[in-house]
Short mmCIF file of C-alpha atoms in Angstrom, two decimals:
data_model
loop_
_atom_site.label_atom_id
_atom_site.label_comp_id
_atom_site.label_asym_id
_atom_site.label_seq_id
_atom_site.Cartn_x
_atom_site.Cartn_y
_atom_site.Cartn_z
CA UNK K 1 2.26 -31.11 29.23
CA UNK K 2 2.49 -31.80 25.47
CA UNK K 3 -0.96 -30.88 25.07
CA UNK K 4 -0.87 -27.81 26.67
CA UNK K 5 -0.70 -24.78 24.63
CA UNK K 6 -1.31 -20.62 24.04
CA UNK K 7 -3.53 -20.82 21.63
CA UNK K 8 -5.36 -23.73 19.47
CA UNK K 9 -6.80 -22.68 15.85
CA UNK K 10 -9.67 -24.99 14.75
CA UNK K 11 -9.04 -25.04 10.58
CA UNK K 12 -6.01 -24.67 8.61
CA UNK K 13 -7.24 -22.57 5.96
CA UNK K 14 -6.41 -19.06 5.26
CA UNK K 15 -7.91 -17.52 7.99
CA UNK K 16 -6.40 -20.54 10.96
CA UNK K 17 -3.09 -21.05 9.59
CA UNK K 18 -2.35 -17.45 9.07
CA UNK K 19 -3.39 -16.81 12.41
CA UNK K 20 -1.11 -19.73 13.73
CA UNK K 21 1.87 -17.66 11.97
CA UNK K 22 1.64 -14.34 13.35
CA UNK K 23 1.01 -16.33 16.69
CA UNK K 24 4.08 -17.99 16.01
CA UNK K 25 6.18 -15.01 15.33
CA UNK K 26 4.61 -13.14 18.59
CA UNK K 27 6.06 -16.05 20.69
CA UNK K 28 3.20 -18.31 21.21
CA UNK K 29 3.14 -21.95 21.69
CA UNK K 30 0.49 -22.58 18.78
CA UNK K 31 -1.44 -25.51 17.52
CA UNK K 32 -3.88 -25.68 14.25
CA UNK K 33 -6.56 -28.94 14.38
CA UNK K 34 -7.06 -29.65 11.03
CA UNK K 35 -8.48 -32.83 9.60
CA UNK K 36 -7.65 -32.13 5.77
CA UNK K 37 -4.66 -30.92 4.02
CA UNK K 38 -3.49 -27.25 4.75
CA UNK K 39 -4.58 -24.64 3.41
CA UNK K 40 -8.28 -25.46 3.09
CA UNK K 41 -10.42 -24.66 0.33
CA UNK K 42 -9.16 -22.14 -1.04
CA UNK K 43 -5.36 -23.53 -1.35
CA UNK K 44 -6.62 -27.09 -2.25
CA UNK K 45 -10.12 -26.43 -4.02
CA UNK K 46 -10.83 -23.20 -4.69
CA UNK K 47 -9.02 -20.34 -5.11
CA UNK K 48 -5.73 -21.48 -6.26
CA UNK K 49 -6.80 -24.72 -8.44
CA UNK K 50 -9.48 -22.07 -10.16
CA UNK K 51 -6.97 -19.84 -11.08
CA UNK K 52 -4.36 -22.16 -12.82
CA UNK K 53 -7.64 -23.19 -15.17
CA UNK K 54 -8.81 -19.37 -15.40
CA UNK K 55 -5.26 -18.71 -16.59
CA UNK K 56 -5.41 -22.10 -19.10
CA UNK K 57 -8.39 -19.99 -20.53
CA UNK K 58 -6.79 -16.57 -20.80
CA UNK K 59 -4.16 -18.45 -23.15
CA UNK K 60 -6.60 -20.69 -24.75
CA UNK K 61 -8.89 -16.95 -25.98
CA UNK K 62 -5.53 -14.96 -26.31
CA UNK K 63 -4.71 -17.70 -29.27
CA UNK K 64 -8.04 -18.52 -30.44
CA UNK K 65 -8.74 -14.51 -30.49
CA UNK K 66 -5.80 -12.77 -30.47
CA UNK K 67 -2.95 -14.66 -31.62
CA UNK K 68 -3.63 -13.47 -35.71
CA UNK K 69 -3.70 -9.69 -34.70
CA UNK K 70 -0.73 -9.85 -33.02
CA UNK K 71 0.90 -11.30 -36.01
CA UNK K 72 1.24 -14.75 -34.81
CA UNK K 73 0.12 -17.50 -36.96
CA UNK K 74 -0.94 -20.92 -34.89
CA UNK K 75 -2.30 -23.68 -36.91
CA UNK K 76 -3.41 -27.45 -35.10
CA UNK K 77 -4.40 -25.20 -31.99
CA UNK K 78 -5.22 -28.51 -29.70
CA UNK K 79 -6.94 -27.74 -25.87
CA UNK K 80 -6.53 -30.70 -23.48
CA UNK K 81 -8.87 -29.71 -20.37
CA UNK K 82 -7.14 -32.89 -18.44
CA UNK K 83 -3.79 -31.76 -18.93
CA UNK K 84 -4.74 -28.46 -18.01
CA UNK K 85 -6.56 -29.89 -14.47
CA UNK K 86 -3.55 -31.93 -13.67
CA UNK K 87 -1.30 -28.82 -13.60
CA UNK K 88 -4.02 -26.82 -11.69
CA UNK K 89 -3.88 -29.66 -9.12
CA UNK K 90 -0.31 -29.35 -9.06
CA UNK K 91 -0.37 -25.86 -8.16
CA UNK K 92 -2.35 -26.79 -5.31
CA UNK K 93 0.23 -29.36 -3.87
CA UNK K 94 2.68 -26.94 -4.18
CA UNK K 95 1.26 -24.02 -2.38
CA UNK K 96 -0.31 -27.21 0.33
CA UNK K 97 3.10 -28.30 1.17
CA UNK K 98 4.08 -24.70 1.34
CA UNK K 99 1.99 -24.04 4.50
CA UNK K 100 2.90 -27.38 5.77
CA UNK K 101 6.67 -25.92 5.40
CA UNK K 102 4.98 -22.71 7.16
CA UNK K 103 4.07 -24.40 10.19
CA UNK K 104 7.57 -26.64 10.58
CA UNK K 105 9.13 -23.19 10.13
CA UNK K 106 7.09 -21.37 12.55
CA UNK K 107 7.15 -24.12 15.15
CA UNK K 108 3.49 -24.80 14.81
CA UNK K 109 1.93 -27.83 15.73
CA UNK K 110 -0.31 -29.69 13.16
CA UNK K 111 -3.19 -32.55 15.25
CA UNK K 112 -4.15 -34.47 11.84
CA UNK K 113 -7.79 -35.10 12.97
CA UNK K 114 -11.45 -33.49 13.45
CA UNK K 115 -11.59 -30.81 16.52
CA UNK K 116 -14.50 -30.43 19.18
CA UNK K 117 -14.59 -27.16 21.06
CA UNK K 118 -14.59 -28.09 24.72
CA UNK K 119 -15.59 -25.44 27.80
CA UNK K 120 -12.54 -23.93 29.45
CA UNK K 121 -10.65 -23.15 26.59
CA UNK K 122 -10.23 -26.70 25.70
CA UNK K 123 -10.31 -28.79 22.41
CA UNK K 124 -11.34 -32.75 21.70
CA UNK K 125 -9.12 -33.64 18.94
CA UNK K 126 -9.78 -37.47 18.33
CA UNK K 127 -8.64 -39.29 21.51
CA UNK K 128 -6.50 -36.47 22.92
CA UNK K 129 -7.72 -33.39 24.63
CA UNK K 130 -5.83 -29.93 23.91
CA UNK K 131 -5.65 -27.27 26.26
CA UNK K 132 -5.32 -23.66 25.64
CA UNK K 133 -3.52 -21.07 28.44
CA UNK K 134 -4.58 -17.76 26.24
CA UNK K 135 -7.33 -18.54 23.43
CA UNK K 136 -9.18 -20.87 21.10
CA UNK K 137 -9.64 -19.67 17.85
CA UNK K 138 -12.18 -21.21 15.63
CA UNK K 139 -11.58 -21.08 11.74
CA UNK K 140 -13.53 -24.06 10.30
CA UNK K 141 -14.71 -22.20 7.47
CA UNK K 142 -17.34 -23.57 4.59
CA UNK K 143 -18.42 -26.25 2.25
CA UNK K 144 -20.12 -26.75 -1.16
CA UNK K 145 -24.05 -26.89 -0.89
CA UNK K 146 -26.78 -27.55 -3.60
CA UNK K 147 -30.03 -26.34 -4.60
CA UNK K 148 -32.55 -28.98 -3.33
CA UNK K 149 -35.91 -26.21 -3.39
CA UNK K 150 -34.89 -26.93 -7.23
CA UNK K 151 -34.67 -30.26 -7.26
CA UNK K 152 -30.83 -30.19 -7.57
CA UNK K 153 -29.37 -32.22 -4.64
CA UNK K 154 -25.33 -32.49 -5.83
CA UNK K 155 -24.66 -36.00 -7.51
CA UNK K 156 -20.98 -35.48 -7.89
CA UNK K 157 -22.13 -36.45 -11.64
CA UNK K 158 -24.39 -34.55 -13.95
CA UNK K 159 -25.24 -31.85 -10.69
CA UNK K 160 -22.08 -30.93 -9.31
CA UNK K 161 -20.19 -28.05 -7.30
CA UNK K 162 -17.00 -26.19 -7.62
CA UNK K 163 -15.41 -29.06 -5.94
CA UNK K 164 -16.38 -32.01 -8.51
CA UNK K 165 -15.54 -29.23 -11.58
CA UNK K 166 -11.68 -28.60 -9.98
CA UNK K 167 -10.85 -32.74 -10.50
CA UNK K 168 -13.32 -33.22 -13.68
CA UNK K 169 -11.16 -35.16 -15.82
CA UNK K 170 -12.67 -33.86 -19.28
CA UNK K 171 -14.95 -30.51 -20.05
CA UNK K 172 -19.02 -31.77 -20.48
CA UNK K 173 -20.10 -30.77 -23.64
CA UNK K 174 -22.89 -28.63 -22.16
CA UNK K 175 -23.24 -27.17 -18.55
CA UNK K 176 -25.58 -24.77 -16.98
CA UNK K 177 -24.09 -22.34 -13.92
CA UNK K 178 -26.86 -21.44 -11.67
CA UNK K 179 -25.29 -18.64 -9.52
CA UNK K 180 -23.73 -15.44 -11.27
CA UNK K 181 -21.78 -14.69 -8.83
CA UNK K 182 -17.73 -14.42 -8.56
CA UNK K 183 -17.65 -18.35 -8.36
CA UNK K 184 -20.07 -18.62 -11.41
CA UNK K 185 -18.84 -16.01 -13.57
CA UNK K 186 -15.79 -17.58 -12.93
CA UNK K 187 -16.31 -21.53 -14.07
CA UNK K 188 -18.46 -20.45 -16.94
CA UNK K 189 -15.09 -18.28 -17.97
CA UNK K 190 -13.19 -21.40 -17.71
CA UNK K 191 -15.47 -23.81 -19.86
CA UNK K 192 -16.34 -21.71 -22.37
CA UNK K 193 -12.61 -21.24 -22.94
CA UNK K 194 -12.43 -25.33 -23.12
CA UNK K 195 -15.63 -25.45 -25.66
CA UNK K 196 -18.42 -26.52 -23.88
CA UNK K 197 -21.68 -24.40 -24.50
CA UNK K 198 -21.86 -22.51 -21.00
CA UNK K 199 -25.49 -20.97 -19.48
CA UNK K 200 -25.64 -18.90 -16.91
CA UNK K 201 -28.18 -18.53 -14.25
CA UNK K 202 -29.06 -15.77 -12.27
CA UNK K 203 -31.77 -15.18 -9.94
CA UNK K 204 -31.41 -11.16 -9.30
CA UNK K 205 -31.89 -8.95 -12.29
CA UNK K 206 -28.02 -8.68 -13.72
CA UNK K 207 -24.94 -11.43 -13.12
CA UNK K 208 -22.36 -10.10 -10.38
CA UNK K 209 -25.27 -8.51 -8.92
CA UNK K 210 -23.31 -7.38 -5.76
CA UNK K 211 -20.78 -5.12 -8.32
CA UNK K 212 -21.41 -2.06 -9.66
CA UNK K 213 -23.92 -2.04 -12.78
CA UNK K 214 -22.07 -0.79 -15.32
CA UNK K 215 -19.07 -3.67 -14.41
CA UNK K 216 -22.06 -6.43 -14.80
CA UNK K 217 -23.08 -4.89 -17.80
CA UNK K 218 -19.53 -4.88 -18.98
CA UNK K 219 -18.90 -8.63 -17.92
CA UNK K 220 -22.45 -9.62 -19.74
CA UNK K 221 -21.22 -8.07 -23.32
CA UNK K 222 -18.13 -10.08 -22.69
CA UNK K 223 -19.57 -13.07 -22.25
CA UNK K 224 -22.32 -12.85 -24.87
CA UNK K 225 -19.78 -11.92 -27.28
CA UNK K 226 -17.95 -15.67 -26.44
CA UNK K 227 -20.93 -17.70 -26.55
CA UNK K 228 -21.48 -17.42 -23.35
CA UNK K 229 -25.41 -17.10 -22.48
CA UNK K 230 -26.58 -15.15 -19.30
CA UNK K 231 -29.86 -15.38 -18.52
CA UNK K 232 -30.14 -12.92 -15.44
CA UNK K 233 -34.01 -12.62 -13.58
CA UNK K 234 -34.26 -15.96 -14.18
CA UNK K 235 -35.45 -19.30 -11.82
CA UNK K 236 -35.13 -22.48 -12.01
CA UNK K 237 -38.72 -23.84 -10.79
CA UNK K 238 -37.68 -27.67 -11.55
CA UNK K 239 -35.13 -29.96 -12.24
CA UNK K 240 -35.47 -33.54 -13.97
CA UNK K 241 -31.90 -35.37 -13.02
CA UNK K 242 -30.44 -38.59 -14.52
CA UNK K 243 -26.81 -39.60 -14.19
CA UNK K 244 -26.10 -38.33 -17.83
CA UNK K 245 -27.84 -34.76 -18.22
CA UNK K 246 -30.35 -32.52 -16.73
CA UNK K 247 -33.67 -30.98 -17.92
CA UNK K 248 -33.95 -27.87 -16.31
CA UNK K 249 -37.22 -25.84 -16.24
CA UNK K 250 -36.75 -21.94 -16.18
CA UNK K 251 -39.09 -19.02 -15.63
CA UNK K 252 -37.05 -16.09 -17.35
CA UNK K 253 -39.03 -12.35 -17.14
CA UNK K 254 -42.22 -14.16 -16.70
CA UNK K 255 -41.59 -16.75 -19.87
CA UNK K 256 -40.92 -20.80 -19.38
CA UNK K 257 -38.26 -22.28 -20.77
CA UNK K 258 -36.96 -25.38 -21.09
CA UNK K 259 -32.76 -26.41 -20.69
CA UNK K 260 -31.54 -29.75 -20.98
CA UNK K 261 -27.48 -29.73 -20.60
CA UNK K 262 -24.66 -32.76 -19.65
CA UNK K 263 -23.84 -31.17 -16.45
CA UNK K 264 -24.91 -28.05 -13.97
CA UNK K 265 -22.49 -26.47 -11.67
CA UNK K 266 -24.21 -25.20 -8.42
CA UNK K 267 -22.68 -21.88 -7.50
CA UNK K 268 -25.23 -20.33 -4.89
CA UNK K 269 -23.72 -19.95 -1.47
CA UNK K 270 -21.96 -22.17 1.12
CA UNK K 271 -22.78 -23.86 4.00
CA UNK K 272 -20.86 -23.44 7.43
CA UNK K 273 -19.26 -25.96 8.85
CA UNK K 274 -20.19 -25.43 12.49
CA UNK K 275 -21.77 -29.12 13.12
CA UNK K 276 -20.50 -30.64 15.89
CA UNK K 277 -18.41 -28.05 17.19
CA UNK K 278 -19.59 -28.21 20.29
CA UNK K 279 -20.88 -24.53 20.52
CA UNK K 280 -23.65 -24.45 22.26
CA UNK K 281 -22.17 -26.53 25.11
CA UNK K 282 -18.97 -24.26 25.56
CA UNK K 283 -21.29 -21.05 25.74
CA UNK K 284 -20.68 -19.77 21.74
CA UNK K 285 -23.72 -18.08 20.19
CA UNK K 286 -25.06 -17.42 16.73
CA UNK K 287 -26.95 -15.02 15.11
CA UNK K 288 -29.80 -15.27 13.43
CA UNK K 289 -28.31 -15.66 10.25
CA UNK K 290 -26.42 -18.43 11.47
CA UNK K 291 -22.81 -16.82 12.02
CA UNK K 292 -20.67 -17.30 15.23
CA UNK K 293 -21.29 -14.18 17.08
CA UNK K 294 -18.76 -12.27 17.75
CA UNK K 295 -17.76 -8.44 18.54
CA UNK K 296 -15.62 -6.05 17.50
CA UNK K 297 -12.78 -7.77 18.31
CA UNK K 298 -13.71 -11.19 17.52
CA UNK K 299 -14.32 -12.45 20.87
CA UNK K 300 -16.97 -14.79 20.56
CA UNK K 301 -19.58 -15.18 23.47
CA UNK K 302 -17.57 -17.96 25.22
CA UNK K 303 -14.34 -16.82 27.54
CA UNK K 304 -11.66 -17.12 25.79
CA UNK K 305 -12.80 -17.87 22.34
CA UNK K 306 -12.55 -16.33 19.33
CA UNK K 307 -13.66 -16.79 15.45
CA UNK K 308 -12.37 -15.84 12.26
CA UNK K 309 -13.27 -15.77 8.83
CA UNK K 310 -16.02 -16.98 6.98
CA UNK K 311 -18.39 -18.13 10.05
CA UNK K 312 -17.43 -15.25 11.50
CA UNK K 313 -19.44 -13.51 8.86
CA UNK K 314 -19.56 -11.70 5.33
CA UNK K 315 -17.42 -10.96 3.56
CA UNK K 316 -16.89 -14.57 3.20
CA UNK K 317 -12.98 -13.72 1.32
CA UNK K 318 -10.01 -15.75 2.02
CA UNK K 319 -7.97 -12.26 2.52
CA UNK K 320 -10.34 -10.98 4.94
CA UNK K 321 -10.19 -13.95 6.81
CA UNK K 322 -6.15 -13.95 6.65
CA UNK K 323 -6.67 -10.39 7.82
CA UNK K 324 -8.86 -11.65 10.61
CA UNK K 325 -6.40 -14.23 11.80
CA UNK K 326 -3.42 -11.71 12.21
CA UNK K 327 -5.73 -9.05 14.50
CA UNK K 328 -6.71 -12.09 16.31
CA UNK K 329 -2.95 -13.29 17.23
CA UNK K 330 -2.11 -9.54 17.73
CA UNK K 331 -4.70 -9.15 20.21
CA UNK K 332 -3.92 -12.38 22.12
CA UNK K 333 -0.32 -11.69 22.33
CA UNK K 334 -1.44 -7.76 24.08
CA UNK K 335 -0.91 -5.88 20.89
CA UNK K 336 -3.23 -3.42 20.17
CA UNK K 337 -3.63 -4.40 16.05
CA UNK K 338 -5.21 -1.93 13.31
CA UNK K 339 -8.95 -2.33 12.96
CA UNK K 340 -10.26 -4.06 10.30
CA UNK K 341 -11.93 -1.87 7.88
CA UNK K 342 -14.23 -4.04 6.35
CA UNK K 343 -15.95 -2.06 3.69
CA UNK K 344 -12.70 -1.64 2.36
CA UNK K 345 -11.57 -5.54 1.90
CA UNK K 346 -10.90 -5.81 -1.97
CA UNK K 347 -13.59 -7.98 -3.76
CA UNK K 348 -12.41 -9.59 -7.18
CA UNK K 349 -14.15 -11.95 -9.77
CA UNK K 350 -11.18 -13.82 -12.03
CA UNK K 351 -13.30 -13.78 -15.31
CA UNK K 352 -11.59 -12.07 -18.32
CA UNK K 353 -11.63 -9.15 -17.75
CA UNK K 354 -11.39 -9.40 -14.16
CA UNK K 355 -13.45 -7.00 -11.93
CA UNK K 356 -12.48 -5.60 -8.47
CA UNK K 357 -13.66 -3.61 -6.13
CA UNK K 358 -13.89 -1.57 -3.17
CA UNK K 359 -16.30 0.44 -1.18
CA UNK K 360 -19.60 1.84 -2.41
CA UNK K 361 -21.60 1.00 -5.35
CA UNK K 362 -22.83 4.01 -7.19
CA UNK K 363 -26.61 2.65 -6.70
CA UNK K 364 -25.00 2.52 -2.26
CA UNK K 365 -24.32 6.02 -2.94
CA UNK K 366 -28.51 7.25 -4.11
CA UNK K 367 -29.64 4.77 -1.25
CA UNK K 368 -27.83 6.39 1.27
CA UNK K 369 -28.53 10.20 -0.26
CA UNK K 370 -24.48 10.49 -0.36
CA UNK K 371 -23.15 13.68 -2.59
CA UNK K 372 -20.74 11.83 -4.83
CA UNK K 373 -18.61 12.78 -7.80
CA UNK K 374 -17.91 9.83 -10.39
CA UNK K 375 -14.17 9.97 -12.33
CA UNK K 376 -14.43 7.25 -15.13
CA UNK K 377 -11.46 6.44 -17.84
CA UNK K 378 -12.28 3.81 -20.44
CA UNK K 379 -9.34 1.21 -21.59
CA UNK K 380 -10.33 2.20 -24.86
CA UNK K 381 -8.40 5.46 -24.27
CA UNK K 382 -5.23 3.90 -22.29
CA UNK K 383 -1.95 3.23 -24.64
CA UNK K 384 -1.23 0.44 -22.50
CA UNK K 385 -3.58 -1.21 -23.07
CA UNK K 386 -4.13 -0.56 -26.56
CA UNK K 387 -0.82 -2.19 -26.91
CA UNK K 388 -1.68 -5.04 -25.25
CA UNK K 389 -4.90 -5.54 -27.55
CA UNK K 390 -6.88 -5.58 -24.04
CA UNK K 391 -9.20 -2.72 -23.99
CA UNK K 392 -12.28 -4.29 -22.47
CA UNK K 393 -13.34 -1.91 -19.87
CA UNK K 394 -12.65 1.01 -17.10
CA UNK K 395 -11.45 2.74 -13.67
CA UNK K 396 -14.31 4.14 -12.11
CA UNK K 397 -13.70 5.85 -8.81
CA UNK K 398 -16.89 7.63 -6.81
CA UNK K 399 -15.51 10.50 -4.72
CA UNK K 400 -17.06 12.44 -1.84
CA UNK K 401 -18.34 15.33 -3.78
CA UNK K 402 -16.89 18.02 -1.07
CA UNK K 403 -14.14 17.12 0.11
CA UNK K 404 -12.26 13.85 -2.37
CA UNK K 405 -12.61 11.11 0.32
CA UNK K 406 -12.89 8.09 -1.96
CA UNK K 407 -16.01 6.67 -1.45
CA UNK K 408 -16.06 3.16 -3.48
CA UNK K 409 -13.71 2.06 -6.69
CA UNK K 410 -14.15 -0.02 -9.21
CA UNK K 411 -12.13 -1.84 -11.89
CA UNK K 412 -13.27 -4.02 -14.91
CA UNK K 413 -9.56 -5.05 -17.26
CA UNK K 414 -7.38 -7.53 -17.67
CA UNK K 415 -5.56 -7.01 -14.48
CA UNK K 416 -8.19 -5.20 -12.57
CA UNK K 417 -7.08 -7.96 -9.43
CA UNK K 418 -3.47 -5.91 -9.47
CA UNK K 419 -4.61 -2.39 -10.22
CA UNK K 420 -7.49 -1.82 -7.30
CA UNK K 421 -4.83 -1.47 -4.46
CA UNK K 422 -3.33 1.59 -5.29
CA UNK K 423 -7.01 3.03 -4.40
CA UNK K 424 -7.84 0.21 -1.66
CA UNK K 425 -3.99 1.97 0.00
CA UNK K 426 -5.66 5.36 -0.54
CA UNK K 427 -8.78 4.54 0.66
CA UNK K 428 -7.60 2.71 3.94
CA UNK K 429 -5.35 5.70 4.66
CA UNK K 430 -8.02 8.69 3.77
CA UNK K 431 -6.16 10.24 0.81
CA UNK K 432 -8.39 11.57 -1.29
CA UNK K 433 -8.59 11.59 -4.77
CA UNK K 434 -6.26 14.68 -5.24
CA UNK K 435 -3.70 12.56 -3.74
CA UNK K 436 -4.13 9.90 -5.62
CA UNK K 437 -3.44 11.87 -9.01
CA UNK K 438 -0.42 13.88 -7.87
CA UNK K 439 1.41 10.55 -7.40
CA UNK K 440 3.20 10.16 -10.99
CA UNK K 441 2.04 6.59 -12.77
CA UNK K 442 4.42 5.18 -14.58
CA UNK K 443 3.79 5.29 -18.60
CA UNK K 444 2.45 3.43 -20.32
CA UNK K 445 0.76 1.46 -17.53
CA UNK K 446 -2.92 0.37 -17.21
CA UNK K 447 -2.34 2.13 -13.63
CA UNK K 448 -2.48 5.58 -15.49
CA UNK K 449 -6.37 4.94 -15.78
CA UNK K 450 -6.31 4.91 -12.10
CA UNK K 451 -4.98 8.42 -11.91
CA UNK K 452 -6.85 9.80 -15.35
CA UNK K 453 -10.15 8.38 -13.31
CA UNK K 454 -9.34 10.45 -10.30
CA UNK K 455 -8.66 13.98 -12.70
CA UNK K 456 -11.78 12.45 -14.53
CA UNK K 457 -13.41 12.82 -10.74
CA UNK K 458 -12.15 16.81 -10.64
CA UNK K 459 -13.32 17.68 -14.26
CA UNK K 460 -9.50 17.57 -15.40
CA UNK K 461 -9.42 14.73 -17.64
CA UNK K 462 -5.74 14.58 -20.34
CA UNK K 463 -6.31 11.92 -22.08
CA UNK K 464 -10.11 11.80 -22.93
#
């Protein structure tokens, strides 16, 4: 039968199509239901797009900042935020027409249309029904919501989300960021860079409340020091909305305050898209948070099925999802794949400088009454990057105080997204922090704070 099949992925994002790969490659006859172009959000808007514009702004600071230093001399400096989105859009076609090569090359098959989960292993895709010998694997991922407690249903005009910012055709003059998160830190990075006068919001008491405190504190320096205002304890408790700008009303450490700005980005969460799945009819549960349930291997609570990435729960990361989608095509196929260790999935904001990290926070490490030794080597002290005029920031690593396990890392510089691995490696493989500093770092590399952290960790410091 041409619809019958191993195994049918519901979503084409990071997690479904790299699970339709690695099903590919273990033999399976594999099909991915996907009703938008591959790659999902975070090829065609998220991830990707956001970076091309993040990198737009590291130039756009490097010459408006740096560029005299470094003996260069660059007069009729001219930013053009549309050029700029057009090549970030680009990007995206690119890397969308490189999964679409993916799945000609793998020998998966693509149904162009909206999938319904069906019992017996079975999915509705438009007229056609699919059916699946081995496993269904659901990967439908998340959208864009607003803030409507607030008053600030998304208008696709003056109260939009991370979509409507990757195709604005021109930077607003003013915008307001409520969410300090990774996605928020991120866009505020980006317009700043492009001159509009950036706020951001934050309910909890610091922005990138989930990283350690000294990174947040690190990140909120930088960002003051750009014009960049963080306003972190604060709430918005109302909203006046007109196609053209946005009064906001703020309650910051007790104190009103009033905000009126062209635009606000909403950057607090997304919503799952598990509406009319079918679920409930083929026997899938959720918990009470509102995740697909699933084990410790995935399996939801339907024969059969299976779920990966974000509505399979936090963290919602397109690499843990990718992760998720190759231990689910192992396990169908009757390998027995690595267990994901998910307190050790990398988590980096793209701000400059970027943070990343892994494992425990320090503040983790008092909750939990853990005996911990912190290593810590400021850029300040690194030739590297000294020479690069980049010396925002620090390697922190928090070891087991007895015996070196590494217990959490964390990076703020300007290629902390490159340099956590070496410890995320370690980490995953239970070297301990002895280890990691008897490996020789190249000099002069920013990776040498990696290892002077870890001697920082022991009390044997060199360069400090």
């Amino acid at each position: 039968m041409a619809n019958q099949f191993d195994v049918i992925i519901l979503g084409g994002g990071p997690a479904g199509y790299v699970c339709a790969i690695r099903a590919a490659q273990l033999g399976l006859n594999t099909a991915v239901v996907e009703r938008e172009k591959l790659g999902g959000v975070c090829v065609n808007i998220g991830c990707i797009p956001s970076k091309a514009l993040l990198h737009s702004a590291y130039v756009a600071n490097l010459i408006r900042h740096d560029a005299k230093e470094l003996g260069i001399t660059v007069e009729g400096v001219k930013l053009d935020f549309g050029t700029a989105m057009r090549r970030s859009r680009q990007v995206s076609e690119q890397n969308s027409k490189g999964v679409e090569f993916l799945m000609k090359k793998h020998k998966v098959t693509v149904v162009r249309d909206t999938g319904t989960l069906l019992p017996g292993k079975k999915v509705q895709a438009g007229k056609e029904t699919l059916a699946a010998s081995k496993a269904v694997v659901l990967a439908t991922g998340t959208r864009v919501k607003g803030l409507p407690q607030a008053g600030l249903e998304l208008n696709q005009t003056s109260v939009i989300s991370s979509d409507e910012a990757l195709l604005l055709e021109q930077a607003p003059k003013s915008l307001a960021v409520i969410g300090a998160g990774a996605v928020g830190c991120e866009f505020a990075d980006i317009f700043n860079a492009f001159g509009t006068q950036v706020t951001l919001i934050e309910i909890l008491p610091r922005i990138l409340p989930l990283e350690d405190a000294e990174a947040s504190a690190t990140i909120a320096r930088s960002f003051k020091k750009r014009g960049i205002e963080p306003l972190a304890g604060a709430k918005v408790t109302g909203a006046k909305v007109t196609p053209k700008k946005v009064t906001l009303e703020i309650e910051v450490d007790g104190k009103a305050r009033t905000l009126e700005v062209e635009q606000v980005l909403v950057g607090v969460g997304r919503a799952l898209n598990l509406e009319n799945l079918g679920l409930e009819a083929a026997g899938v549960k959720l918990t009470d948070r509102g995740f697909v349930q699933v084990d410790k291997n995935l399996k939801t609570t339907a024969d059969g099925v299976y779920c990966i990435g974000d509505i399979a729960g936090p963290p919602m990361l397109a690499h843990k999802g990718s992760r998720e989608g190759i231990f689910v095509a192992e396990l169908i196929a009757g390998k027995q794949p690595h267990p994901i260790r998910y307190d050790n999935v990398p988590s980096v904001t793209y701000c400059h400088p970027e943070v990343a990290s892994i494992g425990l926070t320090e503040d983790q490490c008092q909750e939990r009454k853990l005996e911990y030794q912190v290593g810590k080597f400021p850029l300040t002290a690194s030739g590297r990057a000294r020479a690069s005029n980049e010396t925002e920031g620090f390697v922190k690593i928090i070891r087991d105080k007895k015996y070196g396990e590494i217990l959490g890392a964390h990076i703020v510089a300007s290629h902390a997204s490159e340099m956590i691995h070496e410890l995320a490696v370690a980490r995953e493989n239970e070297y301990t922090v002895e280890e990691v500093e008897l490996t020789v770092h190249a000099h002069p590399t920013l990776s040498e704070a990696v290892a002077e952290a870890a001697l920082d960790s022991l009390g044997r410091v060199l360069h400090l």
